């Protein structure tokens, strides 16, 4: 089978929430940089092979901004990752400055300080799941609502200084912002509402700044005239959104990988301490959320894999496809925590490497070690193919019924 010349439309139909469309393997082999049509009908380049995705993730000739934003191709109607972001003239300098501001917030020291808090949360959530299961006539509990979503929300609220009592409000806004199946008008209305919520929170905090990330950013914005107020608000919104959405989905996908391939779950329950790190890294390799990829725009003409990408072209970097590249990983499609190849692009690469990587790893380690120790007989209560899949850019499932 060969790749057709006409651009194919994203997203490609996949057999289930864990496996990718077989087309990705063909593209990696025959056309690692190929023209596609985005879900909203705009042209873009799709990059699927590990080497090219890794190289372009670290290539400063690509960025999130666009020289002519109104003319830019869009990947979706979502307000997050849907189109260009930032100032074309200052993007690199802005990113460097914001990265420097945020690095202390996600330091190893702060992660260690959060570890005991996370462990207590997870133990409490599992206690509640046990109560829920005992009260249910079928002995079923929802791991998504009771743990996968609840933990990342609580942790990012603690880190940023957001009242956890507001979780239902910003969770609803997050879903609307990232939902590419609904109208773009609603997504951007939600974005505006989220920004309004964050302005109110910032102004409330300003009177009594504390030891949290939003307080740190308020102090920085007061001291640095180049740090624009609206830029600070957008950054806070982005941190709150990304800090819970992606981790929640990886907990859900990781649970599905483990419980649908029982031998790996049994290996983990037999030796949680010894196997947790490799299990988490394999979840990060295969569990990249969403069906579309990371959106970038060419800031200059460039050649890659025999293809010329022109200034202003949209480029979609498929982390999912790259992390399943058979030239990099043996039995690449398989979930195999014991594999020798440990590197992956699940947190990105280069200057945009995920600043919250240590936070996500810590949460995943605590969650899966605790589940393995406390609920070793855990199993799905419903067929995986019957679970509802999210229509947001981060993907995942909306429920995770389990029993034990």
mmCIF file of C-alpha atoms in Angstrom:
data_model
loop_
_atom_site.group_PDB
_atom_site.id
_atom_site.type_symbol
_atom_site.label_atom_id
_atom_site.label_comp_id
_atom_site.label_asym_id
_atom_site.label_seq_id
_atom_site.Cartn_x
_atom_site.Cartn_y
_atom_site.Cartn_z
ATOM 1 C CA UNK A 1 0.000 0.000 0.000
ATOM 2 C CA UNK A 2 1.326 3.434 -0.888
ATOM 3 C CA UNK A 3 0.413 6.930 0.239
ATOM 4 C CA UNK A 4 -2.024 8.731 -2.031
ATOM 5 C CA UNK A 5 -0.920 12.054 -3.501
ATOM 6 C CA UNK A 6 -4.028 13.953 -2.388
ATOM 7 C CA UNK A 7 -3.765 15.405 1.141
ATOM 8 C CA UNK A 8 -5.604 13.337 3.733
ATOM 9 C CA UNK A 9 -7.832 14.967 6.321
ATOM 10 C CA UNK A 10 -7.060 14.838 10.037
ATOM 11 C CA UNK A 11 -7.840 13.218 12.398
ATOM 12 C CA UNK A 12 -7.223 9.743 10.998
ATOM 13 C CA UNK A 13 -9.694 7.167 12.243
ATOM 14 C CA UNK A 14 -8.126 4.989 14.910
ATOM 15 C CA UNK A 15 -9.277 1.513 15.974
ATOM 16 C CA UNK A 16 -9.561 2.448 19.665
ATOM 17 C CA UNK A 17 -8.384 4.968 22.236
ATOM 18 C CA UNK A 18 -4.998 3.224 22.702
ATOM 19 C CA UNK A 19 -3.971 2.332 19.146
ATOM 20 C CA UNK A 20 -3.190 4.686 16.266
ATOM 21 C CA UNK A 21 -4.500 4.488 12.720
ATOM 22 C CA UNK A 22 -2.393 2.028 10.646
ATOM 23 C CA UNK A 23 -1.861 4.886 8.176
ATOM 24 C CA UNK A 24 0.745 6.416 10.486
ATOM 25 C CA UNK A 25 3.120 3.504 9.935
ATOM 26 C CA UNK A 26 2.792 3.919 6.177
ATOM 27 C CA UNK A 27 3.454 7.641 6.416
ATOM 28 C CA UNK A 28 6.518 7.163 8.632
ATOM 29 C CA UNK A 29 7.952 4.792 6.043
ATOM 30 C CA UNK A 30 6.944 6.485 2.780
ATOM 31 C CA UNK A 31 6.188 10.153 3.530
ATOM 32 C CA UNK A 32 7.394 11.277 6.973
ATOM 33 C CA UNK A 33 6.579 14.884 6.038
ATOM 34 C CA UNK A 34 3.311 14.909 4.121
ATOM 35 C CA UNK A 35 0.615 17.440 3.204
ATOM 36 C CA UNK A 36 -2.669 17.065 5.095
ATOM 37 C CA UNK A 37 -5.890 18.967 5.589
ATOM 38 C CA UNK A 38 -6.704 19.963 9.174
ATOM 39 C CA UNK A 39 -10.108 19.199 10.717
ATOM 40 C CA UNK A 40 -11.247 22.739 9.819
ATOM 41 C CA UNK A 41 -10.153 22.352 6.193
ATOM 42 C CA UNK A 42 -6.850 24.248 6.200
ATOM 43 C CA UNK A 43 -3.575 22.992 4.654
ATOM 44 C CA UNK A 44 -0.707 21.808 6.852
ATOM 45 C CA UNK A 45 2.324 19.506 6.904
ATOM 46 C CA UNK A 46 2.131 16.408 9.091
ATOM 47 C CA UNK A 47 5.428 15.069 10.484
ATOM 48 C CA UNK A 48 5.340 11.482 11.747
ATOM 49 C CA UNK A 49 8.883 10.035 11.951
ATOM 50 C CA UNK A 50 10.858 10.220 15.199
ATOM 51 C CA UNK A 51 14.006 11.853 13.809
ATOM 52 C CA UNK A 52 12.137 14.628 12.010
ATOM 53 C CA UNK A 53 9.714 15.288 14.873
ATOM 54 C CA UNK A 54 12.577 15.459 17.372
ATOM 55 C CA UNK A 55 14.604 17.770 15.117
ATOM 56 C CA UNK A 56 11.690 20.137 14.496
ATOM 57 C CA UNK A 57 10.719 20.269 18.180
ATOM 58 C CA UNK A 58 14.117 21.839 18.829
ATOM 59 C CA UNK A 59 14.280 23.923 15.626
ATOM 60 C CA UNK A 60 14.030 27.669 16.259
ATOM 61 C CA UNK A 61 12.845 28.183 12.678
ATOM 62 C CA UNK A 62 9.433 26.961 13.870
ATOM 63 C CA UNK A 63 7.258 28.694 16.431
ATOM 64 C CA UNK A 64 3.760 29.057 17.850
ATOM 65 C CA UNK A 65 3.378 32.543 16.343
ATOM 66 C CA UNK A 66 2.695 33.397 12.694
ATOM 67 C CA UNK A 67 3.938 36.322 10.562
ATOM 68 C CA UNK A 68 0.345 37.006 9.432
ATOM 69 C CA UNK A 69 -1.960 35.501 12.103
ATOM 70 C CA UNK A 70 -5.154 36.207 10.173
ATOM 71 C CA UNK A 71 -3.837 34.151 7.246
ATOM 72 C CA UNK A 72 -2.587 31.220 9.331
ATOM 73 C CA UNK A 73 -3.928 27.717 8.898
ATOM 74 C CA UNK A 74 -5.869 26.488 11.898
ATOM 75 C CA UNK A 75 -5.788 22.973 13.297
ATOM 76 C CA UNK A 76 -9.212 23.129 14.980
ATOM 77 C CA UNK A 77 -11.902 25.427 16.332
ATOM 78 C CA UNK A 78 -10.569 24.952 19.875
ATOM 79 C CA UNK A 79 -9.186 28.013 21.669
ATOM 80 C CA UNK A 80 -6.156 25.986 22.834
ATOM 81 C CA UNK A 81 -3.638 24.817 20.192
ATOM 82 C CA UNK A 82 -6.161 25.760 17.512
ATOM 83 C CA UNK A 83 -4.110 28.449 15.779
ATOM 84 C CA UNK A 84 -1.216 30.883 16.226
ATOM 85 C CA UNK A 85 -0.264 32.269 19.626
ATOM 86 C CA UNK A 86 2.163 34.930 20.761
ATOM 87 C CA UNK A 87 3.947 37.816 19.061
ATOM 88 C CA UNK A 88 5.874 36.897 15.907
ATOM 89 C CA UNK A 89 8.525 39.574 16.487
ATOM 90 C CA UNK A 90 9.250 38.701 20.125
ATOM 91 C CA UNK A 91 8.228 35.049 20.538
ATOM 92 C CA UNK A 92 11.682 33.631 21.257
ATOM 93 C CA UNK A 93 12.605 36.352 23.759
ATOM 94 C CA UNK A 94 9.186 36.102 25.422
ATOM 95 C CA UNK A 95 9.505 32.337 25.763
ATOM 96 C CA UNK A 96 12.996 32.574 27.256
ATOM 97 C CA UNK A 97 11.861 35.176 29.799
ATOM 98 C CA UNK A 98 8.751 33.234 30.845
ATOM 99 C CA UNK A 99 10.712 29.999 31.073
ATOM 100 C CA UNK A 100 13.161 31.683 33.416
ATOM 101 C CA UNK A 101 10.287 32.946 35.558
ATOM 102 C CA UNK A 102 8.634 29.525 35.816
ATOM 103 C CA UNK A 103 11.653 27.270 36.319
ATOM 104 C CA UNK A 104 11.800 27.766 40.125
ATOM 105 C CA UNK A 105 8.093 26.897 40.416
ATOM 106 C CA UNK A 106 8.677 23.444 38.945
ATOM 107 C CA UNK A 107 12.040 22.764 40.564
ATOM 108 C CA UNK A 108 12.957 19.377 41.981
ATOM 109 C CA UNK A 109 12.897 20.952 45.454
ATOM 110 C CA UNK A 110 9.297 22.096 45.071
ATOM 111 C CA UNK A 111 8.305 18.719 43.638
ATOM 112 C CA UNK A 112 9.810 16.969 46.664
ATOM 113 C CA UNK A 113 7.851 19.288 48.922
ATOM 114 C CA UNK A 114 4.642 18.308 47.099
ATOM 115 C CA UNK A 115 5.288 14.555 47.199
ATOM 116 C CA UNK A 116 3.939 13.936 50.694
ATOM 117 C CA UNK A 117 0.842 16.006 49.852
ATOM 118 C CA UNK A 118 0.259 14.000 46.653
ATOM 119 C CA UNK A 119 0.635 10.693 48.494
ATOM 120 C CA UNK A 120 -1.917 11.733 51.103
ATOM 121 C CA UNK A 121 -4.325 12.819 48.372
ATOM 122 C CA UNK A 122 -4.005 9.550 46.457
ATOM 123 C CA UNK A 123 -4.517 7.465 49.608
ATOM 124 C CA UNK A 124 -7.630 9.485 50.400
ATOM 125 C CA UNK A 125 -9.016 9.138 46.881
ATOM 126 C CA UNK A 126 -8.511 5.372 46.936
ATOM 127 C CA UNK A 127 -10.318 5.245 50.287
ATOM 128 C CA UNK A 128 -13.266 7.027 48.664
ATOM 129 C CA UNK A 129 -13.176 4.715 45.640
ATOM 130 C CA UNK A 130 -13.410 1.757 48.005
ATOM 131 C CA UNK A 131 -16.424 3.354 49.676
ATOM 132 C CA UNK A 132 -18.006 4.078 46.279
ATOM 133 C CA UNK A 133 -17.435 0.517 45.130
ATOM 134 C CA UNK A 134 -18.865 -0.957 48.314
ATOM 135 C CA UNK A 135 -22.019 1.152 47.956
ATOM 136 C CA UNK A 136 -22.562 0.350 44.270
ATOM 137 C CA UNK A 137 -24.845 -2.665 43.565
ATOM 138 C CA UNK A 138 -22.464 -3.836 40.836
ATOM 139 C CA UNK A 139 -19.329 -3.115 42.826
ATOM 140 C CA UNK A 140 -18.139 -0.493 40.328
ATOM 141 C CA UNK A 141 -16.342 2.831 40.892
ATOM 142 C CA UNK A 142 -15.289 5.536 38.401
ATOM 143 C CA UNK A 143 -11.512 5.885 38.505
ATOM 144 C CA UNK A 144 -11.628 8.865 36.134
ATOM 145 C CA UNK A 145 -13.854 11.060 38.319
ATOM 146 C CA UNK A 146 -12.524 9.679 41.606
ATOM 147 C CA UNK A 147 -8.765 9.814 40.948
ATOM 148 C CA UNK A 148 -7.479 10.464 37.415
ATOM 149 C CA UNK A 149 -9.093 13.882 37.197
ATOM 150 C CA UNK A 150 -9.348 14.816 40.872
ATOM 151 C CA UNK A 151 -5.663 14.420 41.732
ATOM 152 C CA UNK A 152 -4.135 16.652 39.015
ATOM 153 C CA UNK A 153 -6.747 19.328 39.723
ATOM 154 C CA UNK A 154 -5.938 19.346 43.447
ATOM 155 C CA UNK A 155 -2.172 19.361 42.837
ATOM 156 C CA UNK A 156 -2.143 22.168 40.277
ATOM 157 C CA UNK A 157 -4.461 24.220 42.512
ATOM 158 C CA UNK A 158 -2.019 23.795 45.405
ATOM 159 C CA UNK A 159 0.993 24.666 43.228
ATOM 160 C CA UNK A 160 -0.541 27.695 41.517
ATOM 161 C CA UNK A 161 -2.543 28.974 44.482
ATOM 162 C CA UNK A 162 -6.000 28.446 42.938
ATOM 163 C CA UNK A 163 -8.954 27.684 45.262
ATOM 164 C CA UNK A 164 -9.841 24.032 44.754
ATOM 165 C CA UNK A 165 -13.443 24.971 45.478
ATOM 166 C CA UNK A 166 -13.453 26.597 41.999
ATOM 167 C CA UNK A 167 -12.580 23.307 40.283
ATOM 168 C CA UNK A 168 -15.980 22.675 38.694
ATOM 169 C CA UNK A 169 -15.974 26.162 37.202
ATOM 170 C CA UNK A 170 -12.537 26.039 35.591
ATOM 171 C CA UNK A 171 -12.955 22.381 34.606
ATOM 172 C CA UNK A 172 -16.048 23.349 32.620
ATOM 173 C CA UNK A 173 -14.197 26.249 31.011
ATOM 174 C CA UNK A 174 -11.227 23.999 30.179
ATOM 175 C CA UNK A 175 -13.465 21.476 28.449
ATOM 176 C CA UNK A 176 -15.178 24.140 26.360
ATOM 177 C CA UNK A 177 -11.875 25.794 25.407
ATOM 178 C CA UNK A 178 -10.341 22.519 24.221
ATOM 179 C CA UNK A 179 -13.388 20.902 22.601
ATOM 180 C CA UNK A 180 -12.829 20.780 18.854
ATOM 181 C CA UNK A 181 -16.231 19.145 18.236
ATOM 182 C CA UNK A 182 -18.182 22.267 19.248
ATOM 183 C CA UNK A 183 -18.275 25.713 17.683
ATOM 184 C CA UNK A 184 -15.254 27.968 17.779
ATOM 185 C CA UNK A 185 -17.438 30.766 19.154
ATOM 186 C CA UNK A 186 -18.104 28.794 22.345
ATOM 187 C CA UNK A 187 -14.422 27.846 22.703
ATOM 188 C CA UNK A 188 -13.326 31.474 22.544
ATOM 189 C CA UNK A 189 -16.152 32.587 24.814
ATOM 190 C CA UNK A 190 -14.856 30.053 27.344
ATOM 191 C CA UNK A 191 -11.310 31.412 26.839
ATOM 192 C CA UNK A 192 -12.553 34.929 27.599
ATOM 193 C CA UNK A 193 -14.446 33.691 30.653
ATOM 194 C CA UNK A 194 -11.352 31.821 31.878
ATOM 195 C CA UNK A 195 -9.264 34.974 31.486
ATOM 196 C CA UNK A 196 -11.906 36.932 33.418
ATOM 197 C CA UNK A 197 -11.856 34.340 36.192
ATOM 198 C CA UNK A 198 -8.059 34.530 36.394
ATOM 199 C CA UNK A 199 -8.062 38.351 36.511
ATOM 200 C CA UNK A 200 -10.398 38.203 39.477
ATOM 201 C CA UNK A 201 -8.183 35.666 41.210
ATOM 202 C CA UNK A 202 -5.023 37.690 40.543
ATOM 203 C CA UNK A 203 -6.542 40.878 41.925
ATOM 204 C CA UNK A 204 -7.795 39.043 45.009
ATOM 205 C CA UNK A 205 -4.313 37.624 45.572
ATOM 206 C CA UNK A 206 -2.548 40.929 45.008
ATOM 207 C CA UNK A 207 -3.649 42.171 48.426
ATOM 208 C CA UNK A 208 -2.055 39.179 50.157
ATOM 209 C CA UNK A 209 0.568 37.425 48.051
ATOM 210 C CA UNK A 210 1.577 33.940 49.183
ATOM 211 C CA UNK A 211 4.105 31.237 48.333
ATOM 212 C CA UNK A 212 2.513 29.961 45.136
ATOM 213 C CA UNK A 213 3.145 30.296 41.413
ATOM 214 C CA UNK A 214 0.467 32.884 40.652
ATOM 215 C CA UNK A 215 1.742 35.074 43.495
ATOM 216 C CA UNK A 216 5.256 34.682 42.077
ATOM 217 C CA UNK A 217 4.032 35.833 38.660
ATOM 218 C CA UNK A 218 2.163 38.796 40.121
ATOM 219 C CA UNK A 219 5.362 39.902 41.868
ATOM 220 C CA UNK A 220 7.351 39.441 38.650
ATOM 221 C CA UNK A 221 4.835 41.412 36.610
ATOM 222 C CA UNK A 222 4.930 44.295 39.082
ATOM 223 C CA UNK A 223 8.739 44.418 38.888
ATOM 224 C CA UNK A 224 9.215 43.902 35.116
ATOM 225 C CA UNK A 225 7.657 46.468 32.794
ATOM 226 C CA UNK A 226 8.226 44.134 29.825
ATOM 227 C CA UNK A 227 6.009 41.479 31.440
ATOM 228 C CA UNK A 228 2.612 42.570 30.198
ATOM 229 C CA UNK A 229 -0.420 42.112 32.488
ATOM 230 C CA UNK A 230 -2.514 40.335 29.844
ATOM 231 C CA UNK A 231 0.466 38.093 29.071
ATOM 232 C CA UNK A 232 0.632 37.130 32.739
ATOM 233 C CA UNK A 233 -3.096 36.326 32.804
ATOM 234 C CA UNK A 234 -2.832 34.149 29.686
ATOM 235 C CA UNK A 235 0.157 32.354 31.187
ATOM 236 C CA UNK A 236 -1.768 31.612 34.398
ATOM 237 C CA UNK A 237 -4.706 30.280 32.376
ATOM 238 C CA UNK A 238 -2.363 28.092 30.323
ATOM 239 C CA UNK A 239 -0.678 26.678 33.426
ATOM 240 C CA UNK A 240 -3.983 25.843 35.102
ATOM 241 C CA UNK A 241 -5.335 24.222 31.932
ATOM 242 C CA UNK A 242 -2.248 22.199 31.008
ATOM 243 C CA UNK A 243 -1.437 21.341 34.615
ATOM 244 C CA UNK A 244 -4.473 19.102 35.022
ATOM 245 C CA UNK A 245 -5.771 18.130 31.564
ATOM 246 C CA UNK A 246 -2.784 16.214 30.222
ATOM 247 C CA UNK A 247 -1.944 14.395 33.464
ATOM 248 C CA UNK A 248 -5.556 13.338 34.000
ATOM 249 C CA UNK A 249 -5.662 11.813 30.537
ATOM 250 C CA UNK A 250 -2.369 9.994 31.008
ATOM 251 C CA UNK A 251 -3.586 8.439 34.246
ATOM 252 C CA UNK A 252 -6.636 7.213 32.353
ATOM 253 C CA UNK A 253 -4.694 5.915 29.356
ATOM 254 C CA UNK A 254 -2.065 4.324 31.602
ATOM 255 C CA UNK A 255 -4.782 2.479 33.495
ATOM 256 C CA UNK A 256 -6.211 1.197 30.209
ATOM 257 C CA UNK A 257 -2.801 0.029 28.968
ATOM 258 C CA UNK A 258 -2.169 -1.866 32.189
ATOM 259 C CA UNK A 259 -5.602 -3.381 32.692
ATOM 260 C CA UNK A 260 -6.061 -4.490 29.078
ATOM 261 C CA UNK A 261 -2.649 -6.214 29.117
ATOM 262 C CA UNK A 262 -2.905 -8.069 32.376
ATOM 263 C CA UNK A 263 0.632 -9.422 32.486
ATOM 264 C CA UNK A 264 2.054 -5.903 32.862
ATOM 265 C CA UNK A 265 -0.369 -5.054 35.645
ATOM 266 C CA UNK A 266 0.580 -8.254 37.471
ATOM 267 C CA UNK A 267 4.272 -7.437 37.037
ATOM 268 C CA UNK A 268 3.678 -4.018 38.587
ATOM 269 C CA UNK A 269 1.676 -5.374 41.519
ATOM 270 C CA UNK A 270 4.423 -7.929 42.205
ATOM 271 C CA UNK A 271 7.103 -5.231 42.464
ATOM 272 C CA UNK A 272 5.678 -1.680 42.534
ATOM 273 C CA UNK A 273 8.872 -0.015 43.725
ATOM 274 C CA UNK A 274 11.074 -1.782 41.206
ATOM 275 C CA UNK A 275 8.819 -1.370 38.178
ATOM 276 C CA UNK A 276 7.101 1.970 38.667
ATOM 277 C CA UNK A 277 9.651 4.144 36.846
ATOM 278 C CA UNK A 278 9.774 2.019 33.690
ATOM 279 C CA UNK A 279 5.981 1.701 33.700
ATOM 280 C CA UNK A 280 5.516 5.471 33.892
ATOM 281 C CA UNK A 281 7.982 6.098 31.063
ATOM 282 C CA UNK A 282 6.172 3.597 28.834
ATOM 283 C CA UNK A 283 2.855 5.289 29.621
ATOM 284 C CA UNK A 284 4.446 8.599 28.658
ATOM 285 C CA UNK A 285 5.748 7.100 25.401
ATOM 286 C CA UNK A 286 2.456 5.625 24.226
ATOM 287 C CA UNK A 287 -0.013 7.846 26.039
ATOM 288 C CA UNK A 288 0.509 11.155 24.244
ATOM 289 C CA UNK A 289 -2.920 12.786 24.473
ATOM 290 C CA UNK A 290 -5.023 13.811 21.505
ATOM 291 C CA UNK A 291 -5.273 12.782 17.872
ATOM 292 C CA UNK A 292 -3.777 15.803 16.122
ATOM 293 C CA UNK A 293 -0.292 16.719 17.364
ATOM 294 C CA UNK A 294 1.613 19.873 18.257
ATOM 295 C CA UNK A 295 0.989 22.861 15.992
ATOM 296 C CA UNK A 296 3.891 25.005 14.799
ATOM 297 C CA UNK A 297 4.422 27.572 12.026
ATOM 298 C CA UNK A 298 7.492 27.989 9.849
ATOM 299 C CA UNK A 299 9.225 31.308 10.504
ATOM 300 C CA UNK A 300 11.393 30.846 7.429
ATOM 301 C CA UNK A 301 11.633 28.453 4.486
ATOM 302 C CA UNK A 302 13.229 25.136 5.456
ATOM 303 C CA UNK A 303 13.932 21.735 3.911
ATOM 304 C CA UNK A 304 13.376 18.502 5.807
ATOM 305 C CA UNK A 305 13.096 14.880 4.624
ATOM 306 C CA UNK A 306 13.176 16.067 0.994
ATOM 307 C CA UNK A 307 10.249 18.480 1.483
ATOM 308 C CA UNK A 308 10.392 22.282 1.331
ATOM 309 C CA UNK A 309 8.249 23.972 3.963
ATOM 310 C CA UNK A 310 7.577 27.636 3.234
ATOM 311 C CA UNK A 311 7.495 30.536 5.670
ATOM 312 C CA UNK A 312 4.069 30.694 7.311
ATOM 313 C CA UNK A 313 3.162 27.047 6.600
ATOM 314 C CA UNK A 314 1.488 25.133 9.419
ATOM 315 C CA UNK A 315 3.415 22.093 10.666
ATOM 316 C CA UNK A 316 1.806 19.423 12.851
ATOM 317 C CA UNK A 317 4.284 17.346 14.842
ATOM 318 C CA UNK A 318 2.752 13.965 15.698
ATOM 319 C CA UNK A 319 4.227 12.920 19.038
ATOM 320 C CA UNK A 320 1.998 9.850 18.979
ATOM 321 C CA UNK A 321 3.392 8.667 15.654
ATOM 322 C CA UNK A 322 7.021 9.508 16.467
ATOM 323 C CA UNK A 323 6.898 7.543 19.715
ATOM 324 C CA UNK A 324 5.806 4.462 17.761
ATOM 325 C CA UNK A 325 8.573 4.631 15.147
ATOM 326 C CA UNK A 326 9.809 1.094 14.369
ATOM 327 C CA UNK A 327 13.237 2.421 13.438
ATOM 328 C CA UNK A 328 13.663 3.640 17.034
ATOM 329 C CA UNK A 329 11.717 1.121 19.146
ATOM 330 C CA UNK A 330 11.525 -2.651 18.934
ATOM 331 C CA UNK A 331 7.912 -3.843 18.716
ATOM 332 C CA UNK A 332 7.086 -0.141 18.731
ATOM 333 C CA UNK A 333 3.290 -0.424 18.938
ATOM 334 C CA UNK A 334 3.401 -2.679 22.006
ATOM 335 C CA UNK A 335 3.071 -1.476 25.587
ATOM 336 C CA UNK A 336 6.274 -2.913 27.045
ATOM 337 C CA UNK A 337 7.547 -1.331 30.280
ATOM 338 C CA UNK A 338 10.648 -3.566 30.257
ATOM 339 C CA UNK A 339 11.879 -2.337 26.869
ATOM 340 C CA UNK A 340 15.483 -1.212 26.583
ATOM 341 C CA UNK A 341 14.680 1.996 24.685
ATOM 342 C CA UNK A 342 13.746 4.484 27.395
ATOM 343 C CA UNK A 343 13.863 7.831 25.583
ATOM 344 C CA UNK A 344 10.662 9.294 24.124
ATOM 345 C CA UNK A 345 9.080 12.574 23.070
ATOM 346 C CA UNK A 346 6.157 12.414 25.490
ATOM 347 C CA UNK A 347 7.317 15.652 27.138
ATOM 348 C CA UNK A 348 8.548 17.231 23.913
ATOM 349 C CA UNK A 349 12.184 18.115 23.230
ATOM 350 C CA UNK A 350 14.476 21.110 23.102
ATOM 351 C CA UNK A 351 13.654 24.607 24.366
ATOM 352 C CA UNK A 352 9.948 23.743 24.671
ATOM 353 C CA UNK A 353 10.500 20.571 26.728
ATOM 354 C CA UNK A 354 7.551 20.400 29.132
ATOM 355 C CA UNK A 355 8.356 22.465 32.202
ATOM 356 C CA UNK A 356 5.942 20.340 34.227
ATOM 357 C CA UNK A 357 7.592 17.011 33.363
ATOM 358 C CA UNK A 358 8.836 16.353 36.898
ATOM 359 C CA UNK A 359 5.394 17.164 38.316
ATOM 360 C CA UNK A 360 3.644 14.800 35.901
ATOM 361 C CA UNK A 361 6.142 12.000 36.529
ATOM 362 C CA UNK A 362 5.738 12.354 40.289
ATOM 363 C CA UNK A 363 1.952 12.221 40.067
ATOM 364 C CA UNK A 364 1.988 9.171 37.793
ATOM 365 C CA UNK A 365 4.480 7.297 39.985
ATOM 366 C CA UNK A 366 2.453 7.889 43.130
ATOM 367 C CA UNK A 367 -0.864 6.975 41.467
ATOM 368 C CA UNK A 368 0.195 3.708 39.851
ATOM 369 C CA UNK A 369 2.348 2.533 42.762
ATOM 370 C CA UNK A 370 -0.563 3.137 45.157
ATOM 371 C CA UNK A 371 -3.085 1.393 42.913
ATOM 372 C CA UNK A 372 -0.762 -1.604 42.506
ATOM 373 C CA UNK A 373 -0.203 -1.880 46.256
ATOM 374 C CA UNK A 374 -3.760 -1.297 47.436
ATOM 375 C CA UNK A 375 -5.942 -2.647 44.610
ATOM 376 C CA UNK A 376 -3.929 -5.504 43.037
ATOM 377 C CA UNK A 377 -7.079 -7.171 41.667
ATOM 378 C CA UNK A 378 -8.170 -3.982 39.875
ATOM 379 C CA UNK A 379 -9.853 -4.592 36.504
ATOM 380 C CA UNK A 380 -12.045 -2.775 33.997
ATOM 381 C CA UNK A 381 -15.774 -3.065 34.605
ATOM 382 C CA UNK A 382 -16.620 -2.355 30.981
ATOM 383 C CA UNK A 383 -15.161 -3.168 27.580
ATOM 384 C CA UNK A 384 -12.639 -0.528 26.567
ATOM 385 C CA UNK A 385 -14.357 0.012 23.202
ATOM 386 C CA UNK A 386 -17.566 0.974 25.016
ATOM 387 C CA UNK A 387 -15.944 3.887 26.855
ATOM 388 C CA UNK A 388 -16.731 7.415 25.716
ATOM 389 C CA UNK A 389 -13.720 9.213 24.226
ATOM 390 C CA UNK A 390 -13.199 12.944 24.795
ATOM 391 C CA UNK A 391 -13.581 15.289 21.830
ATOM 392 C CA UNK A 392 -10.939 17.660 23.182
ATOM 393 C CA UNK A 393 -7.436 18.296 21.884
ATOM 394 C CA UNK A 394 -6.034 16.356 24.851
ATOM 395 C CA UNK A 395 -8.197 13.271 24.182
ATOM 396 C CA UNK A 396 -8.606 10.517 26.741
ATOM 397 C CA UNK A 397 -11.812 9.051 28.137
ATOM 398 C CA UNK A 398 -14.651 10.684 30.052
ATOM 399 C CA UNK A 399 -15.138 7.764 32.464
ATOM 400 C CA UNK A 400 -13.190 4.776 33.716
ATOM 401 C CA UNK A 401 -15.467 2.239 35.448
ATOM 402 C CA UNK A 402 -13.419 -0.289 37.416
ATOM 403 C CA UNK A 403 -13.943 -2.986 39.980
ATOM 404 C CA UNK A 404 -11.732 -5.233 42.136
#
